[in-house]
mmCIF file of C-alpha atoms and ligand atoms in Angstrom:
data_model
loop_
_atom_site.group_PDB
_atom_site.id
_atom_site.type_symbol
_atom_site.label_atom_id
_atom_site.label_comp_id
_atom_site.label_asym_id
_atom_site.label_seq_id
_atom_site.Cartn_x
_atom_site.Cartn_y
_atom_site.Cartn_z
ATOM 1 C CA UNK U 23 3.344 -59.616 -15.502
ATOM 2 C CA UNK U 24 4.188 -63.058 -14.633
ATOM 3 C CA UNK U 25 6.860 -64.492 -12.763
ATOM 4 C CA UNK U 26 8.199 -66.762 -15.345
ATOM 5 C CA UNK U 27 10.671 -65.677 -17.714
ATOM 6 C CA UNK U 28 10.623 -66.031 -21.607
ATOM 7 C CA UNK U 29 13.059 -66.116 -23.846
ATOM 8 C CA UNK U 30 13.686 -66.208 -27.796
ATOM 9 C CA UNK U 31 15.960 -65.099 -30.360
ATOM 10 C CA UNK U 32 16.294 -65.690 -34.262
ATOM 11 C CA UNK U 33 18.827 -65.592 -36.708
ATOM 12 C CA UNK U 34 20.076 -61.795 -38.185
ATOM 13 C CA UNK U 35 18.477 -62.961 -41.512
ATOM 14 C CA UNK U 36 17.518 -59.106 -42.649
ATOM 15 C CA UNK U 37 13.808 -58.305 -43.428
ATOM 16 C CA UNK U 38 11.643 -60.424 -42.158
ATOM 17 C CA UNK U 39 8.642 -62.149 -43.982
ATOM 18 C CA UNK U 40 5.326 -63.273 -43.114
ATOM 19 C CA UNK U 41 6.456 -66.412 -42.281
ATOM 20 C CA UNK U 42 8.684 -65.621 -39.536
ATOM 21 C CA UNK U 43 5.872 -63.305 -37.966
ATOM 22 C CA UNK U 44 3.093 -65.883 -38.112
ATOM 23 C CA UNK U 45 5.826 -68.169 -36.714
ATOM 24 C CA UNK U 46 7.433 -66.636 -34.298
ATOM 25 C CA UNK U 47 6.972 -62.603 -33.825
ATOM 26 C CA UNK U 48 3.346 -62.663 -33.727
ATOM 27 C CA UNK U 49 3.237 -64.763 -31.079
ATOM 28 C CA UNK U 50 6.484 -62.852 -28.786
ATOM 29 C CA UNK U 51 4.352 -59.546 -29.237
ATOM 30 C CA UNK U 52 1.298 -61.013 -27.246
ATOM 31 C CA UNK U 53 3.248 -63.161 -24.683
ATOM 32 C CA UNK U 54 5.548 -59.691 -23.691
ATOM 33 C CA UNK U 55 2.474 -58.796 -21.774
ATOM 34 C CA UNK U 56 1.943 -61.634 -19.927
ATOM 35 C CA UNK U 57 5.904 -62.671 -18.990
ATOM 36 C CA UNK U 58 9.330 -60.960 -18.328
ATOM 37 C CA UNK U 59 10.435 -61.226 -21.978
ATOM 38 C CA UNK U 60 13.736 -61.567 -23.559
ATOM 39 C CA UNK U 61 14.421 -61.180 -27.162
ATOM 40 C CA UNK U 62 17.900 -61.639 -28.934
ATOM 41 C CA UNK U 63 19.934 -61.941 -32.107
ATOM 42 C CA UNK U 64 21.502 -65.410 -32.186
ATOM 43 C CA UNK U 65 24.384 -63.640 -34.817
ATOM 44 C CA UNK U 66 26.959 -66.594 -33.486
ATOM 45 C CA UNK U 67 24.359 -68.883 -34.763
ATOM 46 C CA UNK U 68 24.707 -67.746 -38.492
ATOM 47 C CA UNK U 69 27.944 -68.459 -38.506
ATOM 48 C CA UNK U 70 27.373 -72.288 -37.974
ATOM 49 C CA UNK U 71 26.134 -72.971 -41.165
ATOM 50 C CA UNK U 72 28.356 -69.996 -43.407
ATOM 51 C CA UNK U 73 31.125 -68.626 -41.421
ATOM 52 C CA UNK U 74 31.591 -65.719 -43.877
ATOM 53 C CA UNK U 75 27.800 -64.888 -42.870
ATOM 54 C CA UNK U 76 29.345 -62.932 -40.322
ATOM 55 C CA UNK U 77 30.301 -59.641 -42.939
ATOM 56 C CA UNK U 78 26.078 -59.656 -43.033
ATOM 57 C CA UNK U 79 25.267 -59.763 -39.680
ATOM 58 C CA UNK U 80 25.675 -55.883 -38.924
ATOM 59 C CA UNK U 81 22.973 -54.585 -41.591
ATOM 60 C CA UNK U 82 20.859 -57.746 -41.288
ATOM 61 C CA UNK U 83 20.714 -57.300 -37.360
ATOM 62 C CA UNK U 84 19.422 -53.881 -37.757
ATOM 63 C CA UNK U 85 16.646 -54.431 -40.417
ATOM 64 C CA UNK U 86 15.660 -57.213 -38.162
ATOM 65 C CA UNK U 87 15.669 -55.206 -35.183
ATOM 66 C CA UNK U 88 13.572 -52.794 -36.832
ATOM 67 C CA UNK U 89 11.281 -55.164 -38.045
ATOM 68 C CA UNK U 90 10.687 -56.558 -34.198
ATOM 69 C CA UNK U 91 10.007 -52.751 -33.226
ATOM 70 C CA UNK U 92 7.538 -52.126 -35.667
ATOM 71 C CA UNK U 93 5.537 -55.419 -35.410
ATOM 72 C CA UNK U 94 5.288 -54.016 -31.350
ATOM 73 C CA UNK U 95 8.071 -55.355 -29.126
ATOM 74 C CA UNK U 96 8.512 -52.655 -26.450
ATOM 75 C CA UNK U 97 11.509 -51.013 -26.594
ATOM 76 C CA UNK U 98 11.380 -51.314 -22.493
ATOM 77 C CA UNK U 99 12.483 -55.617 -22.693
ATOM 78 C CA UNK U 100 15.636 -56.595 -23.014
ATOM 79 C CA UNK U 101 16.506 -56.767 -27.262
ATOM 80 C CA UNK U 102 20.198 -57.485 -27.309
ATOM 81 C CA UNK U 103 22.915 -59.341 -29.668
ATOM 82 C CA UNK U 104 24.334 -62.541 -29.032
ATOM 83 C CA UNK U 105 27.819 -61.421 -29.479
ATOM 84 C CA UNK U 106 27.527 -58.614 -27.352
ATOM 85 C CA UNK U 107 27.172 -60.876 -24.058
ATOM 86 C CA UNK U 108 30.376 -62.497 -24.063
ATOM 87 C CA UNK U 109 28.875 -65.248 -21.071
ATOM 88 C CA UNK U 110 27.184 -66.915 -23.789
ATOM 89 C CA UNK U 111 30.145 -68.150 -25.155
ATOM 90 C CA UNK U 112 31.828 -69.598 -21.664
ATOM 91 C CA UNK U 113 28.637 -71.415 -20.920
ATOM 92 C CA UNK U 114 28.321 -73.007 -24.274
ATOM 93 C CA UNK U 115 32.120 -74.310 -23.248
ATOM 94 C CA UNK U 116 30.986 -75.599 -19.912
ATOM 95 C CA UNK U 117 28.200 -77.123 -21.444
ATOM 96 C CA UNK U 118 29.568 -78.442 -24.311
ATOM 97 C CA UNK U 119 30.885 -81.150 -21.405
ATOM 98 C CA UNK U 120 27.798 -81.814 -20.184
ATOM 99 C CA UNK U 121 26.229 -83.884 -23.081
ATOM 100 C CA UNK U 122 28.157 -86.554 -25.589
ATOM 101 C CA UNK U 123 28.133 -86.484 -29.213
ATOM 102 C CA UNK U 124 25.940 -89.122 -29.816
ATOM 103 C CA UNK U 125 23.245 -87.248 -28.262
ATOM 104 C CA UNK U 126 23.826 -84.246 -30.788
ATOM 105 C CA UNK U 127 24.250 -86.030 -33.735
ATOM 106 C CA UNK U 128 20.395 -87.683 -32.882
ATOM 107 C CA UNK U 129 18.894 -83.972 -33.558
ATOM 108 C CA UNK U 130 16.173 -84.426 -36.105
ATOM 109 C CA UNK U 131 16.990 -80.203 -36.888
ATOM 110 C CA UNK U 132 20.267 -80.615 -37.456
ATOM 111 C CA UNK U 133 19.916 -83.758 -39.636
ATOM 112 C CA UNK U 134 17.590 -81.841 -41.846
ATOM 113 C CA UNK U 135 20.069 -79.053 -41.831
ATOM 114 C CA UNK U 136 22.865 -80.956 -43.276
ATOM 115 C CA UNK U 137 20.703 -82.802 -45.493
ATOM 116 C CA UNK U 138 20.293 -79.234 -46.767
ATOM 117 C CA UNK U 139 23.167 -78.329 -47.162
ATOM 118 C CA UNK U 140 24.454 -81.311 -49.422
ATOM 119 C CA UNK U 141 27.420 -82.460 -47.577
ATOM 120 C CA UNK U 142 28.564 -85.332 -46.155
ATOM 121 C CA UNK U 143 30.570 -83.395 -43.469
ATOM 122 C CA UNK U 144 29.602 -81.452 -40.563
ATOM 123 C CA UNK U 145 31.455 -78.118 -38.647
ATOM 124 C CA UNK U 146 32.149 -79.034 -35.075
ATOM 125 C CA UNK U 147 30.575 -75.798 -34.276
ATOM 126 C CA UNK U 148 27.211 -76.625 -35.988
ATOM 127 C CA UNK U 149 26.799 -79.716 -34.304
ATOM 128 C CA UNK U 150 26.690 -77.553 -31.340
ATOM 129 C CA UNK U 151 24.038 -75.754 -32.330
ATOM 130 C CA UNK U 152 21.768 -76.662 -29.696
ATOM 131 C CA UNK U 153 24.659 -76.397 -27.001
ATOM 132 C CA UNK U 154 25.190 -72.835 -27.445
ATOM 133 C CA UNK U 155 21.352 -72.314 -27.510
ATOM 134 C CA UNK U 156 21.239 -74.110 -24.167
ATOM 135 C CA UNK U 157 23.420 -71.588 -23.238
ATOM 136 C CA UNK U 158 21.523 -68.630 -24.836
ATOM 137 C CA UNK U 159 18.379 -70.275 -22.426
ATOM 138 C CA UNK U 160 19.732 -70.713 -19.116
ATOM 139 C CA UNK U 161 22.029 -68.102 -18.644
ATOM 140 C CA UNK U 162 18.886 -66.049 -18.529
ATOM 141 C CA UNK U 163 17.172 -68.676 -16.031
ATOM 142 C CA UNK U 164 14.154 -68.596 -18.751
ATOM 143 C CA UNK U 165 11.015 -71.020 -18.126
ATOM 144 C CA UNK U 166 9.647 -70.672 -21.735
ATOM 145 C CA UNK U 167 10.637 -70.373 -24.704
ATOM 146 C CA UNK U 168 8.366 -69.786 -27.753
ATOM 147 C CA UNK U 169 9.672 -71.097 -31.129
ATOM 148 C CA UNK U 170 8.271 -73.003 -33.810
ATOM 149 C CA UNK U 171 7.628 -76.846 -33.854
ATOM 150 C CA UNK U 172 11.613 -77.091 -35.595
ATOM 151 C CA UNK U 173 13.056 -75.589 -32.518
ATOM 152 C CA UNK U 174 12.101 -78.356 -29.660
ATOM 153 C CA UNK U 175 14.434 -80.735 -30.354
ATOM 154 C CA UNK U 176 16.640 -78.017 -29.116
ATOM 155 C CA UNK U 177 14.733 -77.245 -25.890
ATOM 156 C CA UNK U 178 14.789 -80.814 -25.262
ATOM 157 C CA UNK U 179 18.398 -80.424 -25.118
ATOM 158 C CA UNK U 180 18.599 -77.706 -23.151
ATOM 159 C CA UNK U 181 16.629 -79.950 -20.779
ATOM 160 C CA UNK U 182 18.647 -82.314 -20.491
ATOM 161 C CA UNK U 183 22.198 -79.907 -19.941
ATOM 162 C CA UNK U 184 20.241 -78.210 -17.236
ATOM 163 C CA UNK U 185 19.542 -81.351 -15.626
ATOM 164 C CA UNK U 186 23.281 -82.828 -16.104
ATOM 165 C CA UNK U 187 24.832 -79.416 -14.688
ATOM 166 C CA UNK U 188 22.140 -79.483 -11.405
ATOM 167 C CA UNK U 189 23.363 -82.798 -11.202
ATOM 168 C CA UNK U 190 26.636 -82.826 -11.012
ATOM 169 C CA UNK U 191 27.576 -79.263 -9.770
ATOM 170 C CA UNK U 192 24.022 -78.407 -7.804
ATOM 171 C CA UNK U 193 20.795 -76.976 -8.712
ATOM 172 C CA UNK U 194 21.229 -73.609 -10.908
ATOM 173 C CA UNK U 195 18.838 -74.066 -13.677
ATOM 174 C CA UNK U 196 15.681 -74.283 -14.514
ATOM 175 C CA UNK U 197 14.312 -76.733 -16.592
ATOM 176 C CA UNK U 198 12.724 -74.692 -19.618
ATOM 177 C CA UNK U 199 9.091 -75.595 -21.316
ATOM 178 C CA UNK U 200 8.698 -75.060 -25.080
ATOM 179 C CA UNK U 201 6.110 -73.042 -26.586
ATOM 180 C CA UNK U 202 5.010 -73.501 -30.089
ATOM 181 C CA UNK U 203 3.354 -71.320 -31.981
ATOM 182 C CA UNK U 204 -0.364 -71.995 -33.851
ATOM 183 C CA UNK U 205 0.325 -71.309 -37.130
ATOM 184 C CA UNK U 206 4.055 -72.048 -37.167
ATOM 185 C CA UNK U 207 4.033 -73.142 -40.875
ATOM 186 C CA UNK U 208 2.663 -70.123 -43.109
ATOM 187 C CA UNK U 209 2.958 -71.165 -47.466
ATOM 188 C CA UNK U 210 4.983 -69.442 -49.413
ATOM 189 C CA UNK U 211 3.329 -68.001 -52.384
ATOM 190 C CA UNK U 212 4.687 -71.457 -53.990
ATOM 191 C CA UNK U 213 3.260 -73.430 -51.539
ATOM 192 C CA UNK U 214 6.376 -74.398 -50.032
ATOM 193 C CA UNK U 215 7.510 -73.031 -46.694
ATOM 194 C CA UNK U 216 7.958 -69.321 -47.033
ATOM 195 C CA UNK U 217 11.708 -68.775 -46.997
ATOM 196 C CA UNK U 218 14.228 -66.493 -48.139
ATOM 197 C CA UNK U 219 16.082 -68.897 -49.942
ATOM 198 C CA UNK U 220 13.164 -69.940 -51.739
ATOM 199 C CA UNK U 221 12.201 -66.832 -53.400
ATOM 200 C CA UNK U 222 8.459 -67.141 -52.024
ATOM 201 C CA UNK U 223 7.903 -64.541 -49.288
ATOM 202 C CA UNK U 224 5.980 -61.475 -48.873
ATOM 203 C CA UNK U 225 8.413 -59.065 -46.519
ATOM 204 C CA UNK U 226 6.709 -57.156 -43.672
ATOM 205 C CA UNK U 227 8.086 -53.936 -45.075
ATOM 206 C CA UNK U 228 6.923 -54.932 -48.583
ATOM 207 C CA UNK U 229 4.566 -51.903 -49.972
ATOM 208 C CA UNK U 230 1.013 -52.149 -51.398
ATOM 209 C CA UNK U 231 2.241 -52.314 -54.889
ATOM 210 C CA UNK U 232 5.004 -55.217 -53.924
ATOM 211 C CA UNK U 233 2.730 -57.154 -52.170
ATOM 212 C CA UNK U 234 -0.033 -56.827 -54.775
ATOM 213 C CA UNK U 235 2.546 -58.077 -57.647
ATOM 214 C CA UNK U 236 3.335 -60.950 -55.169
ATOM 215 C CA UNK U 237 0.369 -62.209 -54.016
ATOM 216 C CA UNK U 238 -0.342 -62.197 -58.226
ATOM 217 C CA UNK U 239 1.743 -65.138 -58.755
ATOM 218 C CA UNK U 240 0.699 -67.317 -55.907
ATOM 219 C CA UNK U 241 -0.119 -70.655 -56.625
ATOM 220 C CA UNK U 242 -3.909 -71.358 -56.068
ATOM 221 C CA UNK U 243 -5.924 -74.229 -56.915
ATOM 222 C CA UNK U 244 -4.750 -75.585 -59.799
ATOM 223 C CA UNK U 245 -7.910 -77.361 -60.785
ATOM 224 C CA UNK U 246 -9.599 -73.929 -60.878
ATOM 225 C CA UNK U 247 -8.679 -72.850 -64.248
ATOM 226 C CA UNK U 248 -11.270 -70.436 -65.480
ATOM 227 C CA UNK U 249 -12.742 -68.282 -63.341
ATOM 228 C CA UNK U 250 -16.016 -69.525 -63.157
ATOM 229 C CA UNK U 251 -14.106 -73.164 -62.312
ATOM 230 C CA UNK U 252 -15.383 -74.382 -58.767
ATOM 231 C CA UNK U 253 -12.400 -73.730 -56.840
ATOM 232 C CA UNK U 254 -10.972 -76.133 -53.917
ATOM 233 C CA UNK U 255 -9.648 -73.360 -51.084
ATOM 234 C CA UNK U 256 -8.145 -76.133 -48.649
ATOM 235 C CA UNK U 257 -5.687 -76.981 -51.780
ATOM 236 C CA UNK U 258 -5.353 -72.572 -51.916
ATOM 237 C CA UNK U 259 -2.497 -70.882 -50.266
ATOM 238 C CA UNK U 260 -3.765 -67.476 -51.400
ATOM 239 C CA UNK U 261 -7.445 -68.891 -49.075
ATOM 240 C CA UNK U 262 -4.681 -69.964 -46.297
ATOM 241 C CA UNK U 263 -3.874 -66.279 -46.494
ATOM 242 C CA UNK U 264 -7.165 -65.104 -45.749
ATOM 243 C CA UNK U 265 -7.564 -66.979 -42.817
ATOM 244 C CA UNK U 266 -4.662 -65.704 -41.346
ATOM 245 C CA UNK U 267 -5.026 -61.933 -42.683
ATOM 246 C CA UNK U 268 -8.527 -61.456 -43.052
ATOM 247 C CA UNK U 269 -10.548 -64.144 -41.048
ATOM 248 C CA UNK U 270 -13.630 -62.430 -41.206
ATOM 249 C CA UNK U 271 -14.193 -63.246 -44.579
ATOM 250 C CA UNK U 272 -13.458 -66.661 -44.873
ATOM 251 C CA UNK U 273 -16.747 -68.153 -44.915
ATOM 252 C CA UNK U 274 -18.021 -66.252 -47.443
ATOM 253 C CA UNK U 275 -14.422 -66.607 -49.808
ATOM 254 C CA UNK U 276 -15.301 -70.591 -49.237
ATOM 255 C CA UNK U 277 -18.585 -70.348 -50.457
ATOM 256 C CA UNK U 278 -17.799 -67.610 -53.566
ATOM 257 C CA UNK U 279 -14.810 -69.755 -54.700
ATOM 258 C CA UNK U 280 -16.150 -73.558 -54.204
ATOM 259 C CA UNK U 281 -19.608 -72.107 -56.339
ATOM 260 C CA UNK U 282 -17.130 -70.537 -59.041
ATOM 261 C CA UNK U 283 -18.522 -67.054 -58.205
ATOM 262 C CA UNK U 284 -15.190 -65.738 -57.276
ATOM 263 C CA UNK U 285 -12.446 -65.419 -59.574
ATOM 264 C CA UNK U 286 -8.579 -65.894 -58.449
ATOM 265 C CA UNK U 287 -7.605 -62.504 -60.090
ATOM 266 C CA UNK U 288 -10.581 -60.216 -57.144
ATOM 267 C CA UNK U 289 -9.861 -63.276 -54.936
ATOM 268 C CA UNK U 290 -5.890 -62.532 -54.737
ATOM 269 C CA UNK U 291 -6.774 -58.215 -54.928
ATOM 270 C CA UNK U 292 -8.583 -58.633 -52.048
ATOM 271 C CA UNK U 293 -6.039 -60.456 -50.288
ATOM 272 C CA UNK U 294 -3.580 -58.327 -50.831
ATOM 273 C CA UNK U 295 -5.059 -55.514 -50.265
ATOM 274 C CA UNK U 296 -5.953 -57.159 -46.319
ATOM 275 C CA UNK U 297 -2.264 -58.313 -46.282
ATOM 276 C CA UNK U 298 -1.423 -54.725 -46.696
ATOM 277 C CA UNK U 299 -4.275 -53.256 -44.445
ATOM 278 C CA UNK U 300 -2.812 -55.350 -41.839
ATOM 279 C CA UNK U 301 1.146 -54.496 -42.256
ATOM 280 C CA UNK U 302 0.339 -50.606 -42.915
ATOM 281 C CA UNK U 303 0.740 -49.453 -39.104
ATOM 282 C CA UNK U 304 3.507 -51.288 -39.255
ATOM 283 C CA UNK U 305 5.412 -49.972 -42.218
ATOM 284 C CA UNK U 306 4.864 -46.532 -40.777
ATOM 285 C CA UNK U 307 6.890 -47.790 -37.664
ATOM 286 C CA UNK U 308 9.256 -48.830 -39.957
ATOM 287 C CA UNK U 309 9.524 -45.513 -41.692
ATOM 288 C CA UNK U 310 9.742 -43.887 -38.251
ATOM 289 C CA UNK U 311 12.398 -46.352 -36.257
ATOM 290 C CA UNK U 312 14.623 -45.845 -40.338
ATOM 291 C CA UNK U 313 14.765 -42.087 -39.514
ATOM 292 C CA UNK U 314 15.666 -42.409 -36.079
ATOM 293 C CA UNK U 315 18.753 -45.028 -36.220
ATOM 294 C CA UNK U 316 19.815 -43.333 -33.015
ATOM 295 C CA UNK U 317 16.978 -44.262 -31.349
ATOM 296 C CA UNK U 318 17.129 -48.225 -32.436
ATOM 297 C CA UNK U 319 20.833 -48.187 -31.205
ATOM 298 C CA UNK U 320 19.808 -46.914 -28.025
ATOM 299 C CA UNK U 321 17.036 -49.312 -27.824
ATOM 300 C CA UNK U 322 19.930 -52.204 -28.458
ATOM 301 C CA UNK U 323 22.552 -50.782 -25.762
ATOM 302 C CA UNK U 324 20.230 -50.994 -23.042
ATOM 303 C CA UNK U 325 19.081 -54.324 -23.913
ATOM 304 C CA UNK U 326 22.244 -55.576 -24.299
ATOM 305 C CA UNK U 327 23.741 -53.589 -20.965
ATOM 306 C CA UNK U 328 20.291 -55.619 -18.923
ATOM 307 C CA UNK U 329 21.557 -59.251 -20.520
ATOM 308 C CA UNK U 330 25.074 -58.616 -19.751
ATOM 309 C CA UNK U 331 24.020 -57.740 -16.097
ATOM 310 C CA UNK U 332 21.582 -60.871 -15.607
ATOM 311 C CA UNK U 333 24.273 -62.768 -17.481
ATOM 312 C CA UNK U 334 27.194 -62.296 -14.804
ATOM 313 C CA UNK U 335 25.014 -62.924 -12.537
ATOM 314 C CA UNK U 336 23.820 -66.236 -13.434
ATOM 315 C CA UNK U 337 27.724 -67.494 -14.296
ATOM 316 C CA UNK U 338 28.713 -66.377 -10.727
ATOM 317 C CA UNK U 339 26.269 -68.828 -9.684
ATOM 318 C CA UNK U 340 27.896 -71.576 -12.364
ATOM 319 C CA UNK U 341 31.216 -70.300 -11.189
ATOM 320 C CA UNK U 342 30.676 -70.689 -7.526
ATOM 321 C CA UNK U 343 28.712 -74.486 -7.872
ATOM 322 C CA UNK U 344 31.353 -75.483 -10.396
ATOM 323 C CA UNK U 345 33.801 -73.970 -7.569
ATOM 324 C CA UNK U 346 36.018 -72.923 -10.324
ATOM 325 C CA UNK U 347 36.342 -70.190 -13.444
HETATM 326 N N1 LIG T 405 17.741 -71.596 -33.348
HETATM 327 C C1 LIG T 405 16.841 -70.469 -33.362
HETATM 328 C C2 LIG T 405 16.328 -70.284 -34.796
HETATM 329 O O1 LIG T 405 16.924 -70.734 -35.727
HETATM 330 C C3 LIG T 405 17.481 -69.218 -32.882
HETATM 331 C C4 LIG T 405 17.914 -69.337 -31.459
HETATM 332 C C5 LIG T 405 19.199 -69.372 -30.992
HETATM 333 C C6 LIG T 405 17.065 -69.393 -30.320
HETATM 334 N N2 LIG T 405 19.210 -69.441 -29.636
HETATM 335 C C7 LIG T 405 17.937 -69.470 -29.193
HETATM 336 C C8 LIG T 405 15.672 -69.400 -30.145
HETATM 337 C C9 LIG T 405 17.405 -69.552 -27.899
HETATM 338 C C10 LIG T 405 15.175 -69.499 -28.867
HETATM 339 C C11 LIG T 405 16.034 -69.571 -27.735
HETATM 340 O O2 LIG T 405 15.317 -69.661 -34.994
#
């Protein structure tokens, strides 16, 4: 284990899909072994964009919690809540001095996020956003933190608090590195980004027959019309698939679809089948962590009793260079 210090978290959104494991859980399962690892609910962060997302936090906290477990976080790191360390909050205040609102209102994320949301106003709390993650960062003194490519403009942020609070009250944080992820943009079966909002996702807990009927209606190449067509797989997403879920057949897919041997109907069987080949241990983790709720709960108190301890330890440090709170 390393010496550095990582740290992530995601929104409660419930189940999780294959995007947001080739984004971002993928890669915190194989960097737990190499770092002190962190990983958290950001449920405050829900709220910025629907306040009343907060009735949906409890159930979609636990799915996703469950969802971590299965895809191989150990139980051992720290997995806590947001709301639960109570720090978070006080820091984000401090903080939320330490950079104008100029700067925030420059975040490319954000900006995007709005534009989303098709208004002309913003909540003071969601132009925050990357205040309160600073604060989600640093409190934990983490070095790295591994998010997709949409995230950095929020690291750089953090960045630049840490720097403004060593410089004005003395050196307490570190400066934190982002780490994106390789495949940090998976398709949706539409070929947009796979999102729950866009009703293109294959869950992680989805079974055989669900991911089968999915992967069915995935957009492929539409120049490849009859089955003996020549197919294009670059233009695929069901051939972006199989790179990700069943590499070692890739070459030969490429060859079979481009000469019009392979058909889209075997091509997308086979895929799904490999998609669900590769979940299966998974799902059976699932089933095991949904019989034992007790067992995820106990999981989430000792995370959350760890982050509450590093936590007041870190703002005793902020208290005593601030020489205040
Ligand atoms: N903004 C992140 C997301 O939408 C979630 C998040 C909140 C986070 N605080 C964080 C990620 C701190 C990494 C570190 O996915």
């Amino acid at each position: 284990m390393g010496y550095k210090r990582i740290l992530s978290g995601m929104r409660p959104s419930g189940r999780l899909h294959l995007g947001n494991y080739a984004g971002a859980l993928e890669n915190w399962v194989k960097l737990q072994d190499e770092y002190e690892s962190y990983f958290f609910v950001a449920d405050w962060h829900a709220l910025t964009t629907n306040p009343a997302a907060a009735f949906d936090v409890k159930e979609n906290t636990t799915q996703m919690i469950i969802d971590w477990l299965s895809a191989g976080i150990h139980p051992e790191n720290p997995i806590f809540i947001q709301s639960q360390v109570k720090e978070h909050a006080e820091l984000h205040l401090i903080f939320s001095m330490l950079i104008t609102k100029e700067r925030l209102e420059r975040n490319p994320t954000l900006k995007e996020q709005v534009r989303d949301l098709h208004t002309d106003t913003m909540i003071y709390g969601h132009l925050g956003y990357p205040v309160l993650q600073a604060a989600d960062i640093l409190i934990y003194k983490a070095n790295i933190v591994p998010v997709g490519e949409d995230q950095a403009p929020h690291v750089e942020i953090t960045r630049e608090i840490a720097r403004k609070f060593n410089q004005t009250y003395g050196e307490v944080f570190p400066e934190p590195k982002t780490q994106l992820t390789t495949f940090s943009r998976l398709p949706g079966l539409d070929g947009r980004k796979m999102g729950k909002s866009n009703d293109n996702f294959i869950l992680l807990s989805d079974s055989e027959e669900e991911i089968a009927k999915k992967v069915r209606t995935a957009v492929t190449d539409p120049k490849k019309v009859r089955r003996n067509d020549p197919g294009h797989p670059d233009v695929c997403n069901v051939f972006t698939y199989h790179q990700k879920f069943n590499p070692q057949e890739v070459p030969q897919i490429r060859k079979d679809c481009e000469s019009g041997v392979l058909g889209c109907v075997a091509c997308k069987q086979n895929c799904a089948q490999k998609i669900a080949d590769y979940f299966a241990p998974m799902r059976e983790k699932r089933n095991y962590y949904e019989q034992h709720p007790k067992e995820v709960d106990d999981i989430l108190q000792a995370g959350i009793k760890k982050a509450n301890a590093m936590a007041h330890k870190t703002m005793e440090e902020v208290h005593e260079a601030m020489q205040m709170g």
